[in-house]
PDB file of C-alpha atoms in Angstrom:
ATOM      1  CA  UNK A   1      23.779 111.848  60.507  1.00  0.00           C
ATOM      2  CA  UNK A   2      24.588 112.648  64.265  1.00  0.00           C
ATOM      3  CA  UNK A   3      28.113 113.915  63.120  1.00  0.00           C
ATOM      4  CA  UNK A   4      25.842 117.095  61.839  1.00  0.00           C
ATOM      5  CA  UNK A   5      23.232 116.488  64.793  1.00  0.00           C
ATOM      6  CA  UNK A   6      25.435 117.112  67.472  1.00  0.00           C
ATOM      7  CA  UNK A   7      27.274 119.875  65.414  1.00  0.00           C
ATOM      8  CA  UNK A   8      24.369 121.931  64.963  1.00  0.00           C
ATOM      9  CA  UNK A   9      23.226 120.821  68.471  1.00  0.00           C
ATOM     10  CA  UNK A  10      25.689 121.242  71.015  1.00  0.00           C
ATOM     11  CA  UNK A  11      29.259 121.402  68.794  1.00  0.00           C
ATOM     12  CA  UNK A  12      28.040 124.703  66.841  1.00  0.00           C
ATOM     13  CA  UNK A  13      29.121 126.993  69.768  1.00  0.00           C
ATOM     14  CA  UNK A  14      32.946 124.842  70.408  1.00  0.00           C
ATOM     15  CA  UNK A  15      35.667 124.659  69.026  1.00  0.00           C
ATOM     16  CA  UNK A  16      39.196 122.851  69.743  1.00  0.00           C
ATOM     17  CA  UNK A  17      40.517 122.489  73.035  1.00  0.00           C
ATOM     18  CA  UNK A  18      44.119 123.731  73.884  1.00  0.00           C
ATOM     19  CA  UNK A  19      46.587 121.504  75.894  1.00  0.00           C
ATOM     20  CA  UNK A  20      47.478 124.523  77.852  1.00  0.00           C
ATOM     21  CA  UNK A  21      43.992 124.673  79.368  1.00  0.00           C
ATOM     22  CA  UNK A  22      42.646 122.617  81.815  1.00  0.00           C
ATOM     23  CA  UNK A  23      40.062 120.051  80.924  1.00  0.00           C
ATOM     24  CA  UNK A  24      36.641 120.535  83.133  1.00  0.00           C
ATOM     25  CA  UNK A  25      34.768 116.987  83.007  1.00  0.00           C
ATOM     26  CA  UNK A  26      30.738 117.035  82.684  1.00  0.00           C
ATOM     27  CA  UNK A  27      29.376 116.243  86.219  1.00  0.00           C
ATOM     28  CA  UNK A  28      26.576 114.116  87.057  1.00  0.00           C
ATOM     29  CA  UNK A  29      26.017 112.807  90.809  1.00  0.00           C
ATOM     30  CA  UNK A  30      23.272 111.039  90.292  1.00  0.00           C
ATOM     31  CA  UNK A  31      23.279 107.438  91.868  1.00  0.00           C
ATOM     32  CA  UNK A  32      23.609 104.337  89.451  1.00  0.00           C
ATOM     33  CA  UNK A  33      23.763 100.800  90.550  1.00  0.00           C
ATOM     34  CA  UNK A  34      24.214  97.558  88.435  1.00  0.00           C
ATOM     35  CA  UNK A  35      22.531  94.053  89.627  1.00  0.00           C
ATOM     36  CA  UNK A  36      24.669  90.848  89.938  1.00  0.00           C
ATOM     37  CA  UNK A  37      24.175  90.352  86.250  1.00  0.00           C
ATOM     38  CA  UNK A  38      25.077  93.281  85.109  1.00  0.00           C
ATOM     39  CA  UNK A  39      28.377  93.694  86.829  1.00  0.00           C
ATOM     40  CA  UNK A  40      29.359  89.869  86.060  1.00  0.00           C
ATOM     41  CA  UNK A  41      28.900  90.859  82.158  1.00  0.00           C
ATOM     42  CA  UNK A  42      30.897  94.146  82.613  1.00  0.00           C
ATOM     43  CA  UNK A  43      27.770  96.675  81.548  1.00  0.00           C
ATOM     44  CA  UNK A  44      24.161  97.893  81.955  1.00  0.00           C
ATOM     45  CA  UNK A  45      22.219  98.663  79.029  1.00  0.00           C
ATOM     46  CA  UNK A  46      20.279 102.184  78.389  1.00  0.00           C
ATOM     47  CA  UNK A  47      18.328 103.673  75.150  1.00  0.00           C
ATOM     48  CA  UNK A  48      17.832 107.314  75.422  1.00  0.00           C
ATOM     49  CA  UNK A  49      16.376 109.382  72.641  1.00  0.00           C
ATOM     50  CA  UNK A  50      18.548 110.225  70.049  1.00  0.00           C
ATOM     51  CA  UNK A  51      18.614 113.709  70.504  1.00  0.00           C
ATOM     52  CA  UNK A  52      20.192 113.697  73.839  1.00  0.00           C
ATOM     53  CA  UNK A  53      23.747 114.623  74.514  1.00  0.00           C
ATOM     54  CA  UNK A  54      24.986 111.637  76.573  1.00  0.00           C
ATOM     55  CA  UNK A  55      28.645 112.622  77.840  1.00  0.00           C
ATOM     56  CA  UNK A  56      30.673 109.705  79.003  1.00  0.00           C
ATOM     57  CA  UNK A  57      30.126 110.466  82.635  1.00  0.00           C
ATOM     58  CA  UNK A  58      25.910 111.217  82.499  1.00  0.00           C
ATOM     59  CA  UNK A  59      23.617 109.189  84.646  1.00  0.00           C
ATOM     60  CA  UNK A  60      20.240 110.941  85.158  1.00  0.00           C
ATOM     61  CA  UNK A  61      20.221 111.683  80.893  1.00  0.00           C
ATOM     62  CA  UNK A  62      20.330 107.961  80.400  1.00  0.00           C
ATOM     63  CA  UNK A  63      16.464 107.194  81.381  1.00  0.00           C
ATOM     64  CA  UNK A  64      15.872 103.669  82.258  1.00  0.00           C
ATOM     65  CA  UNK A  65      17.633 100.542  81.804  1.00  0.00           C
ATOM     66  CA  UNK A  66      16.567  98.395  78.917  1.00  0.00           C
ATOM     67  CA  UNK A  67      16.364  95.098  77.794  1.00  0.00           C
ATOM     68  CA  UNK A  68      14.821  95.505  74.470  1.00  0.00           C
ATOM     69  CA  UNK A  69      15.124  97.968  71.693  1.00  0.00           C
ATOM     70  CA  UNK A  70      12.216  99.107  69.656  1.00  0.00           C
ATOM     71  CA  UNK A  71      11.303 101.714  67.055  1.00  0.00           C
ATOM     72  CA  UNK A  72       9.189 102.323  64.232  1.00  0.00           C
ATOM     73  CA  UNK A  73       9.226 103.398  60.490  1.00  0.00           C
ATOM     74  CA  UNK A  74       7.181 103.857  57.215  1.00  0.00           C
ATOM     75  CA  UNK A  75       8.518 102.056  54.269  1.00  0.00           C
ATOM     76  CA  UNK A  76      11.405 104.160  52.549  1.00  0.00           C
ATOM     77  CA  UNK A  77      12.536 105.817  55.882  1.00  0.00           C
ATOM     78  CA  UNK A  78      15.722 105.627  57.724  1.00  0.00           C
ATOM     79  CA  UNK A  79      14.791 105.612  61.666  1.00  0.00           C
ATOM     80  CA  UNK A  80      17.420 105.769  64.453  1.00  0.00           C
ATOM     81  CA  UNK A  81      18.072 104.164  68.057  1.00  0.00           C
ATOM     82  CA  UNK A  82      20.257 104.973  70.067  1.00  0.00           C
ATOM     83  CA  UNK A  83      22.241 102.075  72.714  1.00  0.00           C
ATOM     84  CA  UNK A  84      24.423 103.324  75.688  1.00  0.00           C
ATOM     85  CA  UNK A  85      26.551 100.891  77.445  1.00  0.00           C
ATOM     86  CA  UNK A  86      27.553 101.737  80.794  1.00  0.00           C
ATOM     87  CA  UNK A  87      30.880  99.792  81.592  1.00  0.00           C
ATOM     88  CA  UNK A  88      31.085  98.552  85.188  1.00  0.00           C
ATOM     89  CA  UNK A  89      34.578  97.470  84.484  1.00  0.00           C
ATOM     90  CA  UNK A  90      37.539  97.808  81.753  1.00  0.00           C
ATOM     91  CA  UNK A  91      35.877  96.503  78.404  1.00  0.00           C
ATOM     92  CA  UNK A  92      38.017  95.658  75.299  1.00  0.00           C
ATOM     93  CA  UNK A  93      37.071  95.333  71.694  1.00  0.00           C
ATOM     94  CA  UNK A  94      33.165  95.937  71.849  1.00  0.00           C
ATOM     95  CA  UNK A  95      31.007  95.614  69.110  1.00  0.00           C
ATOM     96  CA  UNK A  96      27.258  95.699  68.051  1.00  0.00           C
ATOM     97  CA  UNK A  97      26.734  92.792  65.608  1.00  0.00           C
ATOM     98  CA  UNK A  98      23.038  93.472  64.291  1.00  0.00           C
ATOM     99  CA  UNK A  99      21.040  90.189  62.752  1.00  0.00           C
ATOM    100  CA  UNK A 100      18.435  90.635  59.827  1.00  0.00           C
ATOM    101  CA  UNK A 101      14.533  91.493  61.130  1.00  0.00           C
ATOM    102  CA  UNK A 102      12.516  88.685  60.528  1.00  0.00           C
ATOM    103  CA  UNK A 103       7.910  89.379  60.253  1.00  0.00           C
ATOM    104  CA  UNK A 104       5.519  86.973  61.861  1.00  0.00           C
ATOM    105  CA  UNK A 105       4.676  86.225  58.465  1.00  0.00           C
ATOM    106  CA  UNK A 106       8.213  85.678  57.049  1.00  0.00           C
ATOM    107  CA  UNK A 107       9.143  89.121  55.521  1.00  0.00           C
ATOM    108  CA  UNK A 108      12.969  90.180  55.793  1.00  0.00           C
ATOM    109  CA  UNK A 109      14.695  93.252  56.423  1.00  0.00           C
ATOM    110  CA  UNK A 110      18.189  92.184  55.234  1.00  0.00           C
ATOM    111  CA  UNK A 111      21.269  92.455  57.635  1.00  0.00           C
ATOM    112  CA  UNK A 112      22.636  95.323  54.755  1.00  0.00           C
ATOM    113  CA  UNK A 113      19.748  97.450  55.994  1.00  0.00           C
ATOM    114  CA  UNK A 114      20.715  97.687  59.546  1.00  0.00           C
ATOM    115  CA  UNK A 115      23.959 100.002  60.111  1.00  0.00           C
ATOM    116  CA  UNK A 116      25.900 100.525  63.562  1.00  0.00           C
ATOM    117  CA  UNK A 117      28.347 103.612  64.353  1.00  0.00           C
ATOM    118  CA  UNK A 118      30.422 104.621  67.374  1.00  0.00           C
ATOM    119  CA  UNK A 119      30.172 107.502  69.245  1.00  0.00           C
ATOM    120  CA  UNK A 120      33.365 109.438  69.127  1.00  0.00           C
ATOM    121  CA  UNK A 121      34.184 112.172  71.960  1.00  0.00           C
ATOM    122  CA  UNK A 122      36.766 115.172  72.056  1.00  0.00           C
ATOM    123  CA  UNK A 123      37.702 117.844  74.181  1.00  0.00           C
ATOM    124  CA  UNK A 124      35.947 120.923  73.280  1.00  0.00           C
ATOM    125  CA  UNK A 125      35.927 124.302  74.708  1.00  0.00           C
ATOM    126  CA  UNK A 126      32.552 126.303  75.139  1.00  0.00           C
ATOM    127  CA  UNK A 127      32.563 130.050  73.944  1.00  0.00           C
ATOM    128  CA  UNK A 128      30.833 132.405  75.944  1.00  0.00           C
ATOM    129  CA  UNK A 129      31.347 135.206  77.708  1.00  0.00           C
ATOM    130  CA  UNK A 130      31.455 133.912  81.371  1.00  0.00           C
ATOM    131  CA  UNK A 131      33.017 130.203  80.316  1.00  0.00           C
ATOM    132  CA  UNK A 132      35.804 131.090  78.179  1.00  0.00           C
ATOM    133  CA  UNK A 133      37.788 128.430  79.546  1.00  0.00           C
ATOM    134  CA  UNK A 134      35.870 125.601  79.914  1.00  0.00           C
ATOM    135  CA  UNK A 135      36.664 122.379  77.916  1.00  0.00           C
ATOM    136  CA  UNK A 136      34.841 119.309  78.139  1.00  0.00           C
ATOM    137  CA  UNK A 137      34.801 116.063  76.921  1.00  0.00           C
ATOM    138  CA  UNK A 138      31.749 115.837  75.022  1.00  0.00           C
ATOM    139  CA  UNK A 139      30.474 113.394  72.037  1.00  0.00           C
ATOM    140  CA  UNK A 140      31.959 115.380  68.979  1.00  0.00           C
ATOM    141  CA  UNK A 141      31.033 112.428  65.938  1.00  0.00           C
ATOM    142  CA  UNK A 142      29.828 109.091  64.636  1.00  0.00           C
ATOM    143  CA  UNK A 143      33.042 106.982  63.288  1.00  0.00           C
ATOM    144  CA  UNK A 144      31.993 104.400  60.627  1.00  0.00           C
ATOM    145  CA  UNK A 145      32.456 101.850  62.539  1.00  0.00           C
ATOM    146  CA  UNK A 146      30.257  98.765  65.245  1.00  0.00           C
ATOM    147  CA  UNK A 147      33.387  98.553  67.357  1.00  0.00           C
ATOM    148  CA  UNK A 148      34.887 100.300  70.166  1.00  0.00           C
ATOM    149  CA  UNK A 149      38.243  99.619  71.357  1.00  0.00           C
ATOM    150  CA  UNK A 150      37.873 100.606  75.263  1.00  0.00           C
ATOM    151  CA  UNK A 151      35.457 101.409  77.235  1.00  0.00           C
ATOM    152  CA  UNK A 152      36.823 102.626  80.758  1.00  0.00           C
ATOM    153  CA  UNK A 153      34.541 101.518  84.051  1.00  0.00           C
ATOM    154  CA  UNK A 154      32.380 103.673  84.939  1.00  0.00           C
ATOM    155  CA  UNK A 155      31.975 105.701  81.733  1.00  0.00           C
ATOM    156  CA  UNK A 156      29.138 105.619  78.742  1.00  0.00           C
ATOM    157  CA  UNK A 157      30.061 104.871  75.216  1.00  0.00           C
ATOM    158  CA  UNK A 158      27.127 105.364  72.851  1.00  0.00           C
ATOM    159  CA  UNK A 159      26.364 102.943  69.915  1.00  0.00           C
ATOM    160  CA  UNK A 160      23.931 104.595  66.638  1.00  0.00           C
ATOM    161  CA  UNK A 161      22.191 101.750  65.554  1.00  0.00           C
ATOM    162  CA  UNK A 162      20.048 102.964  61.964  1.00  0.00           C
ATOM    163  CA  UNK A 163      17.897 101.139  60.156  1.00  0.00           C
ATOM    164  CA  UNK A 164      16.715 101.863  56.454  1.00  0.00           C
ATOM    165  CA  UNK A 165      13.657 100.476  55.730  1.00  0.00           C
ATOM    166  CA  UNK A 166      13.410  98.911  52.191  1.00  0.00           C
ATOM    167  CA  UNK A 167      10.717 101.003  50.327  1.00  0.00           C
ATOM    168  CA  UNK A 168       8.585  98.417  49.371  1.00  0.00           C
ATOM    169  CA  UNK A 169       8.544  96.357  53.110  1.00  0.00           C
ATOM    170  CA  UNK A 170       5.079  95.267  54.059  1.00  0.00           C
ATOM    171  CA  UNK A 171       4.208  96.835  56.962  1.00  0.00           C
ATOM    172  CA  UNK A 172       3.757  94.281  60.481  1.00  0.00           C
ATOM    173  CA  UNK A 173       6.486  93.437  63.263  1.00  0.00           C
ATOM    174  CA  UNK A 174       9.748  92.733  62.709  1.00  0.00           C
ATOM    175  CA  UNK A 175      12.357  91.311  65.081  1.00  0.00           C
ATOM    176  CA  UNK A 176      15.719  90.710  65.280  1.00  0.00           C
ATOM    177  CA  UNK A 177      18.810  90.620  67.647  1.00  0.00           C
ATOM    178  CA  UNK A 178      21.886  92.793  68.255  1.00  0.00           C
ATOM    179  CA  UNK A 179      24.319  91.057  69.992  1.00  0.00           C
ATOM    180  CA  UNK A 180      26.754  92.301  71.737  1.00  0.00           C
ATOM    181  CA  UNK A 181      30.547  91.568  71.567  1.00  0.00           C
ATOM    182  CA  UNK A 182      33.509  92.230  74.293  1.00  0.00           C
ATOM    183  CA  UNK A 183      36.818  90.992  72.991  1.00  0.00           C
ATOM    184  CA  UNK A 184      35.729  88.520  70.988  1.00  0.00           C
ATOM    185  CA  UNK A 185      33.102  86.649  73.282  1.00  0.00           C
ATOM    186  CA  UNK A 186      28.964  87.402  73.196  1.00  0.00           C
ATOM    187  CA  UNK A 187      28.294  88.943  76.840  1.00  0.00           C
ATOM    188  CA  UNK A 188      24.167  89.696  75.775  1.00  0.00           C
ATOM    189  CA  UNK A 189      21.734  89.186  72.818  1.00  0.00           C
ATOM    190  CA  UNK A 190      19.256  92.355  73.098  1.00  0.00           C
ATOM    191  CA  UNK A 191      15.986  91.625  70.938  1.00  0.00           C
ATOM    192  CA  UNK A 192      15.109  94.472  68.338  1.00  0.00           C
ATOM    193  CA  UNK A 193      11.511  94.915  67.094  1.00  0.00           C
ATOM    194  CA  UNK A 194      11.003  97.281  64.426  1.00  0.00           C
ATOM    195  CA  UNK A 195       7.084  97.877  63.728  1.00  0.00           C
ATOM    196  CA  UNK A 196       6.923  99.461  59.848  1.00  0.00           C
ATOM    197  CA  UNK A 197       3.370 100.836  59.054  1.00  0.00           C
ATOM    198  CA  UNK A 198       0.999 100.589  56.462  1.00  0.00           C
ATOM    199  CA  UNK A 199       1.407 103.632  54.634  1.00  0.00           C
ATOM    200  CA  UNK A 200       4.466 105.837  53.552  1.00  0.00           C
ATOM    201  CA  UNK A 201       5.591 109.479  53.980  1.00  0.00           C
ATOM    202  CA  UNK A 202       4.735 111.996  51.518  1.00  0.00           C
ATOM    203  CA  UNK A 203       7.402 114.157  49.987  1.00  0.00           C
ATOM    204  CA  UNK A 204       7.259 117.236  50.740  1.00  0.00           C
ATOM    205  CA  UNK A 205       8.291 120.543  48.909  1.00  0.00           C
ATOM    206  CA  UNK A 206       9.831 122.144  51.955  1.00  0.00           C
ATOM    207  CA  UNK A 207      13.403 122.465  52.669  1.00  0.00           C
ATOM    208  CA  UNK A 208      15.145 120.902  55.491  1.00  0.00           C
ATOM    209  CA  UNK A 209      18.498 122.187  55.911  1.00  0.00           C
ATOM    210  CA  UNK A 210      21.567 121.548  58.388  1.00  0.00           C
ATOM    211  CA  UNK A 211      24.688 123.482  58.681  1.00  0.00           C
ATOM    212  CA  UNK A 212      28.305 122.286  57.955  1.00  0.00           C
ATOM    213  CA  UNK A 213      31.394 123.318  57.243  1.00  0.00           C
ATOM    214  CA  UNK A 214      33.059 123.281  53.768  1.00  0.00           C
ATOM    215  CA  UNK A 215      35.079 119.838  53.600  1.00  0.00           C
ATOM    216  CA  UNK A 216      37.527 118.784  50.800  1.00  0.00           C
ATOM    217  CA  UNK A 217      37.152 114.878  51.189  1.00  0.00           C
ATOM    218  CA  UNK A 218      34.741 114.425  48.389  1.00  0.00           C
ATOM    219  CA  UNK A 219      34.365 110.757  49.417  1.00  0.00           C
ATOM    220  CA  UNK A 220      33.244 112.053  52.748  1.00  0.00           C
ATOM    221  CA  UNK A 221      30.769 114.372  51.373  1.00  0.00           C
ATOM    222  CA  UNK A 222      29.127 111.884  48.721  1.00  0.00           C
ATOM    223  CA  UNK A 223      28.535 109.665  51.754  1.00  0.00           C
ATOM    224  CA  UNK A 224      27.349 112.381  53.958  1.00  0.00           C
ATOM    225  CA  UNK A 225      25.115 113.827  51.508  1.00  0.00           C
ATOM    226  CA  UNK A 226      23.448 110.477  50.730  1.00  0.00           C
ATOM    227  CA  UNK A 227      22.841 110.288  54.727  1.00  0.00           C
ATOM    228  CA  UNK A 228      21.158 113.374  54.884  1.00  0.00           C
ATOM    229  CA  UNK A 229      18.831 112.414  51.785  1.00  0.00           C
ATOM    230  CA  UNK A 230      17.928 109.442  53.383  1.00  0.00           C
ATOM    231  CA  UNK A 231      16.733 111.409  56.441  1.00  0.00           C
ATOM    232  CA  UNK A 232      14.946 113.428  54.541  1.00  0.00           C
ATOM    233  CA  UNK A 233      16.970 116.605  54.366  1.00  0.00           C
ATOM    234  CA  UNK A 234      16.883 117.945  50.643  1.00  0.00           C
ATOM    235  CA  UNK A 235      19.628 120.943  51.506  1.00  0.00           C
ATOM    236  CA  UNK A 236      22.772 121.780  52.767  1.00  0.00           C
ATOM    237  CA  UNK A 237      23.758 125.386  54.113  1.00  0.00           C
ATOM    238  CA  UNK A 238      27.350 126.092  54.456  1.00  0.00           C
ATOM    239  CA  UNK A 239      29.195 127.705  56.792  1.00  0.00           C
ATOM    240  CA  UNK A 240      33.087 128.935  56.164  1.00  0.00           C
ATOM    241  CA  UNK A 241      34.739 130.413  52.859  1.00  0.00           C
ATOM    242  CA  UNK A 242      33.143 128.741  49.566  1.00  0.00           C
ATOM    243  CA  UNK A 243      36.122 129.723  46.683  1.00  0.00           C
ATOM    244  CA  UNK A 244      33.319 131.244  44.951  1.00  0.00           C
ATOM    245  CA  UNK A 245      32.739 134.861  43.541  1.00  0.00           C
ATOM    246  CA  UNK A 246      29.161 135.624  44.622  1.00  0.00           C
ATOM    247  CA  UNK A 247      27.348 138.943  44.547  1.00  0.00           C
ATOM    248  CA  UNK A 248      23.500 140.379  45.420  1.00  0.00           C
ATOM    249  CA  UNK A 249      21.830 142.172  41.898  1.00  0.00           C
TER     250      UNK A 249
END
């Protein structure tokens, strides 16, 4: 989902970044700090809203530390969270291993319903009349995958955690784990609660629509296409050269 987020958010106005040009990096001098704990386990721990561009280098974007993750849903939806780590030293191999959501009561949101993706980043270049030649390195798209093989000290990498909410869950508190993995060893457990309410969302006639461009990976597209219809966008608006012969009467 973010891979068209991001694109329509901040991506929209870049494109790719020559070699001949020099790279400008996002700049943030905010002040950041990590306790005793933090820096002994190699990261701190943020959640900021989804729809914030966190570069690798932002501070003052990435709100408060946490040490829990919560959210909340209707049966049927798909909700979002995002997790930022913020490495205080060279970490290898990380990963987000979420558990299954578990209901005072004994319900279960299976460990299939809970997806993680890694936020990938890319030099881009911004288009405009007085920046012509500044590139950055900004977060470009989600990779299908809960592992990241580096993250360099002192820079953010930014894990999608997505949870689809089975359509007939009873609505209470659920509450799980997501654990979190640097080369091979469990450095933190951060508890989950997902609260799903009592009632569901109507469907609605109106048309929600992203842009994208025209892609040839027809795996890709099933799989994209099935994203957006789980967040509850019916359309698709292209942007580029279709192949087809179209006219106005």
């Amino acid at each position: 989902y973010l891979w068209l987020l991001v694109s329509w958010i901040v991506i929209s106005s870049l494109s790719i970044a020559s070699d001949e040009l020099k790279i400008y990096a996002y700049s943030d001098n905010s002040s950041l700090s990590a306790t005793t704990g933090e820096a002994s386990r190699g990261f701190m721990v943020f959640s900021p809203d989804y729809l914030k561009i966190i570069f690798q280098n932002s501070k003052s974007e990435l709100g408060p530390k946490v040490a829990q993750l919560s959210l909340a849903a209707c049966p049927g939806e798909t909700e979002p969270i995002t997790l930022v780590l913020r490495a205080t030293e060279k970490l290898r191999n990380v990963r987000m291993i979420p558990t299954k959501l578990v209901s005072a009561s004994g319900q279960v949101i299976p460990r299939r319903a809970l997806s993680v993706q890694t936020m990938a980043y890319a030099n881009r270049s911004r288009i405009t009349d007085d920046e012509k030649d500044l590139y950055l390195d900004v977060p470009y798209l989600l990779e299908e995958t809960d592992q990241c093989p580096v993250i360099f000290a002192n820079a953010n990498q930014t894990f999608w955690i997505t949870v689809q909410v089975p359509g007939e869950t009873p609505d209470g508190i659920y509450t799980g784990n997501i654990e979190i993995m640097v080369d091979g060893i469990s450095k933190a457990s951060i508890p989950l609660s997902l609260e799903v309410y009592p009632f569901k969302l109507r469907k609605t006639p109106c048309q929600f629509s992203l842009f994208q461009k025209l892609r040839e990976d027809g795996t890709f597209l099933a799989r994209a296409f099935q994203d957006l219809k789980n967040h509850q966008i019916n359309t698709i608006a292209f942007c580029g050269k279709s192949g087809l012969d179209m006219s106005l009467d």
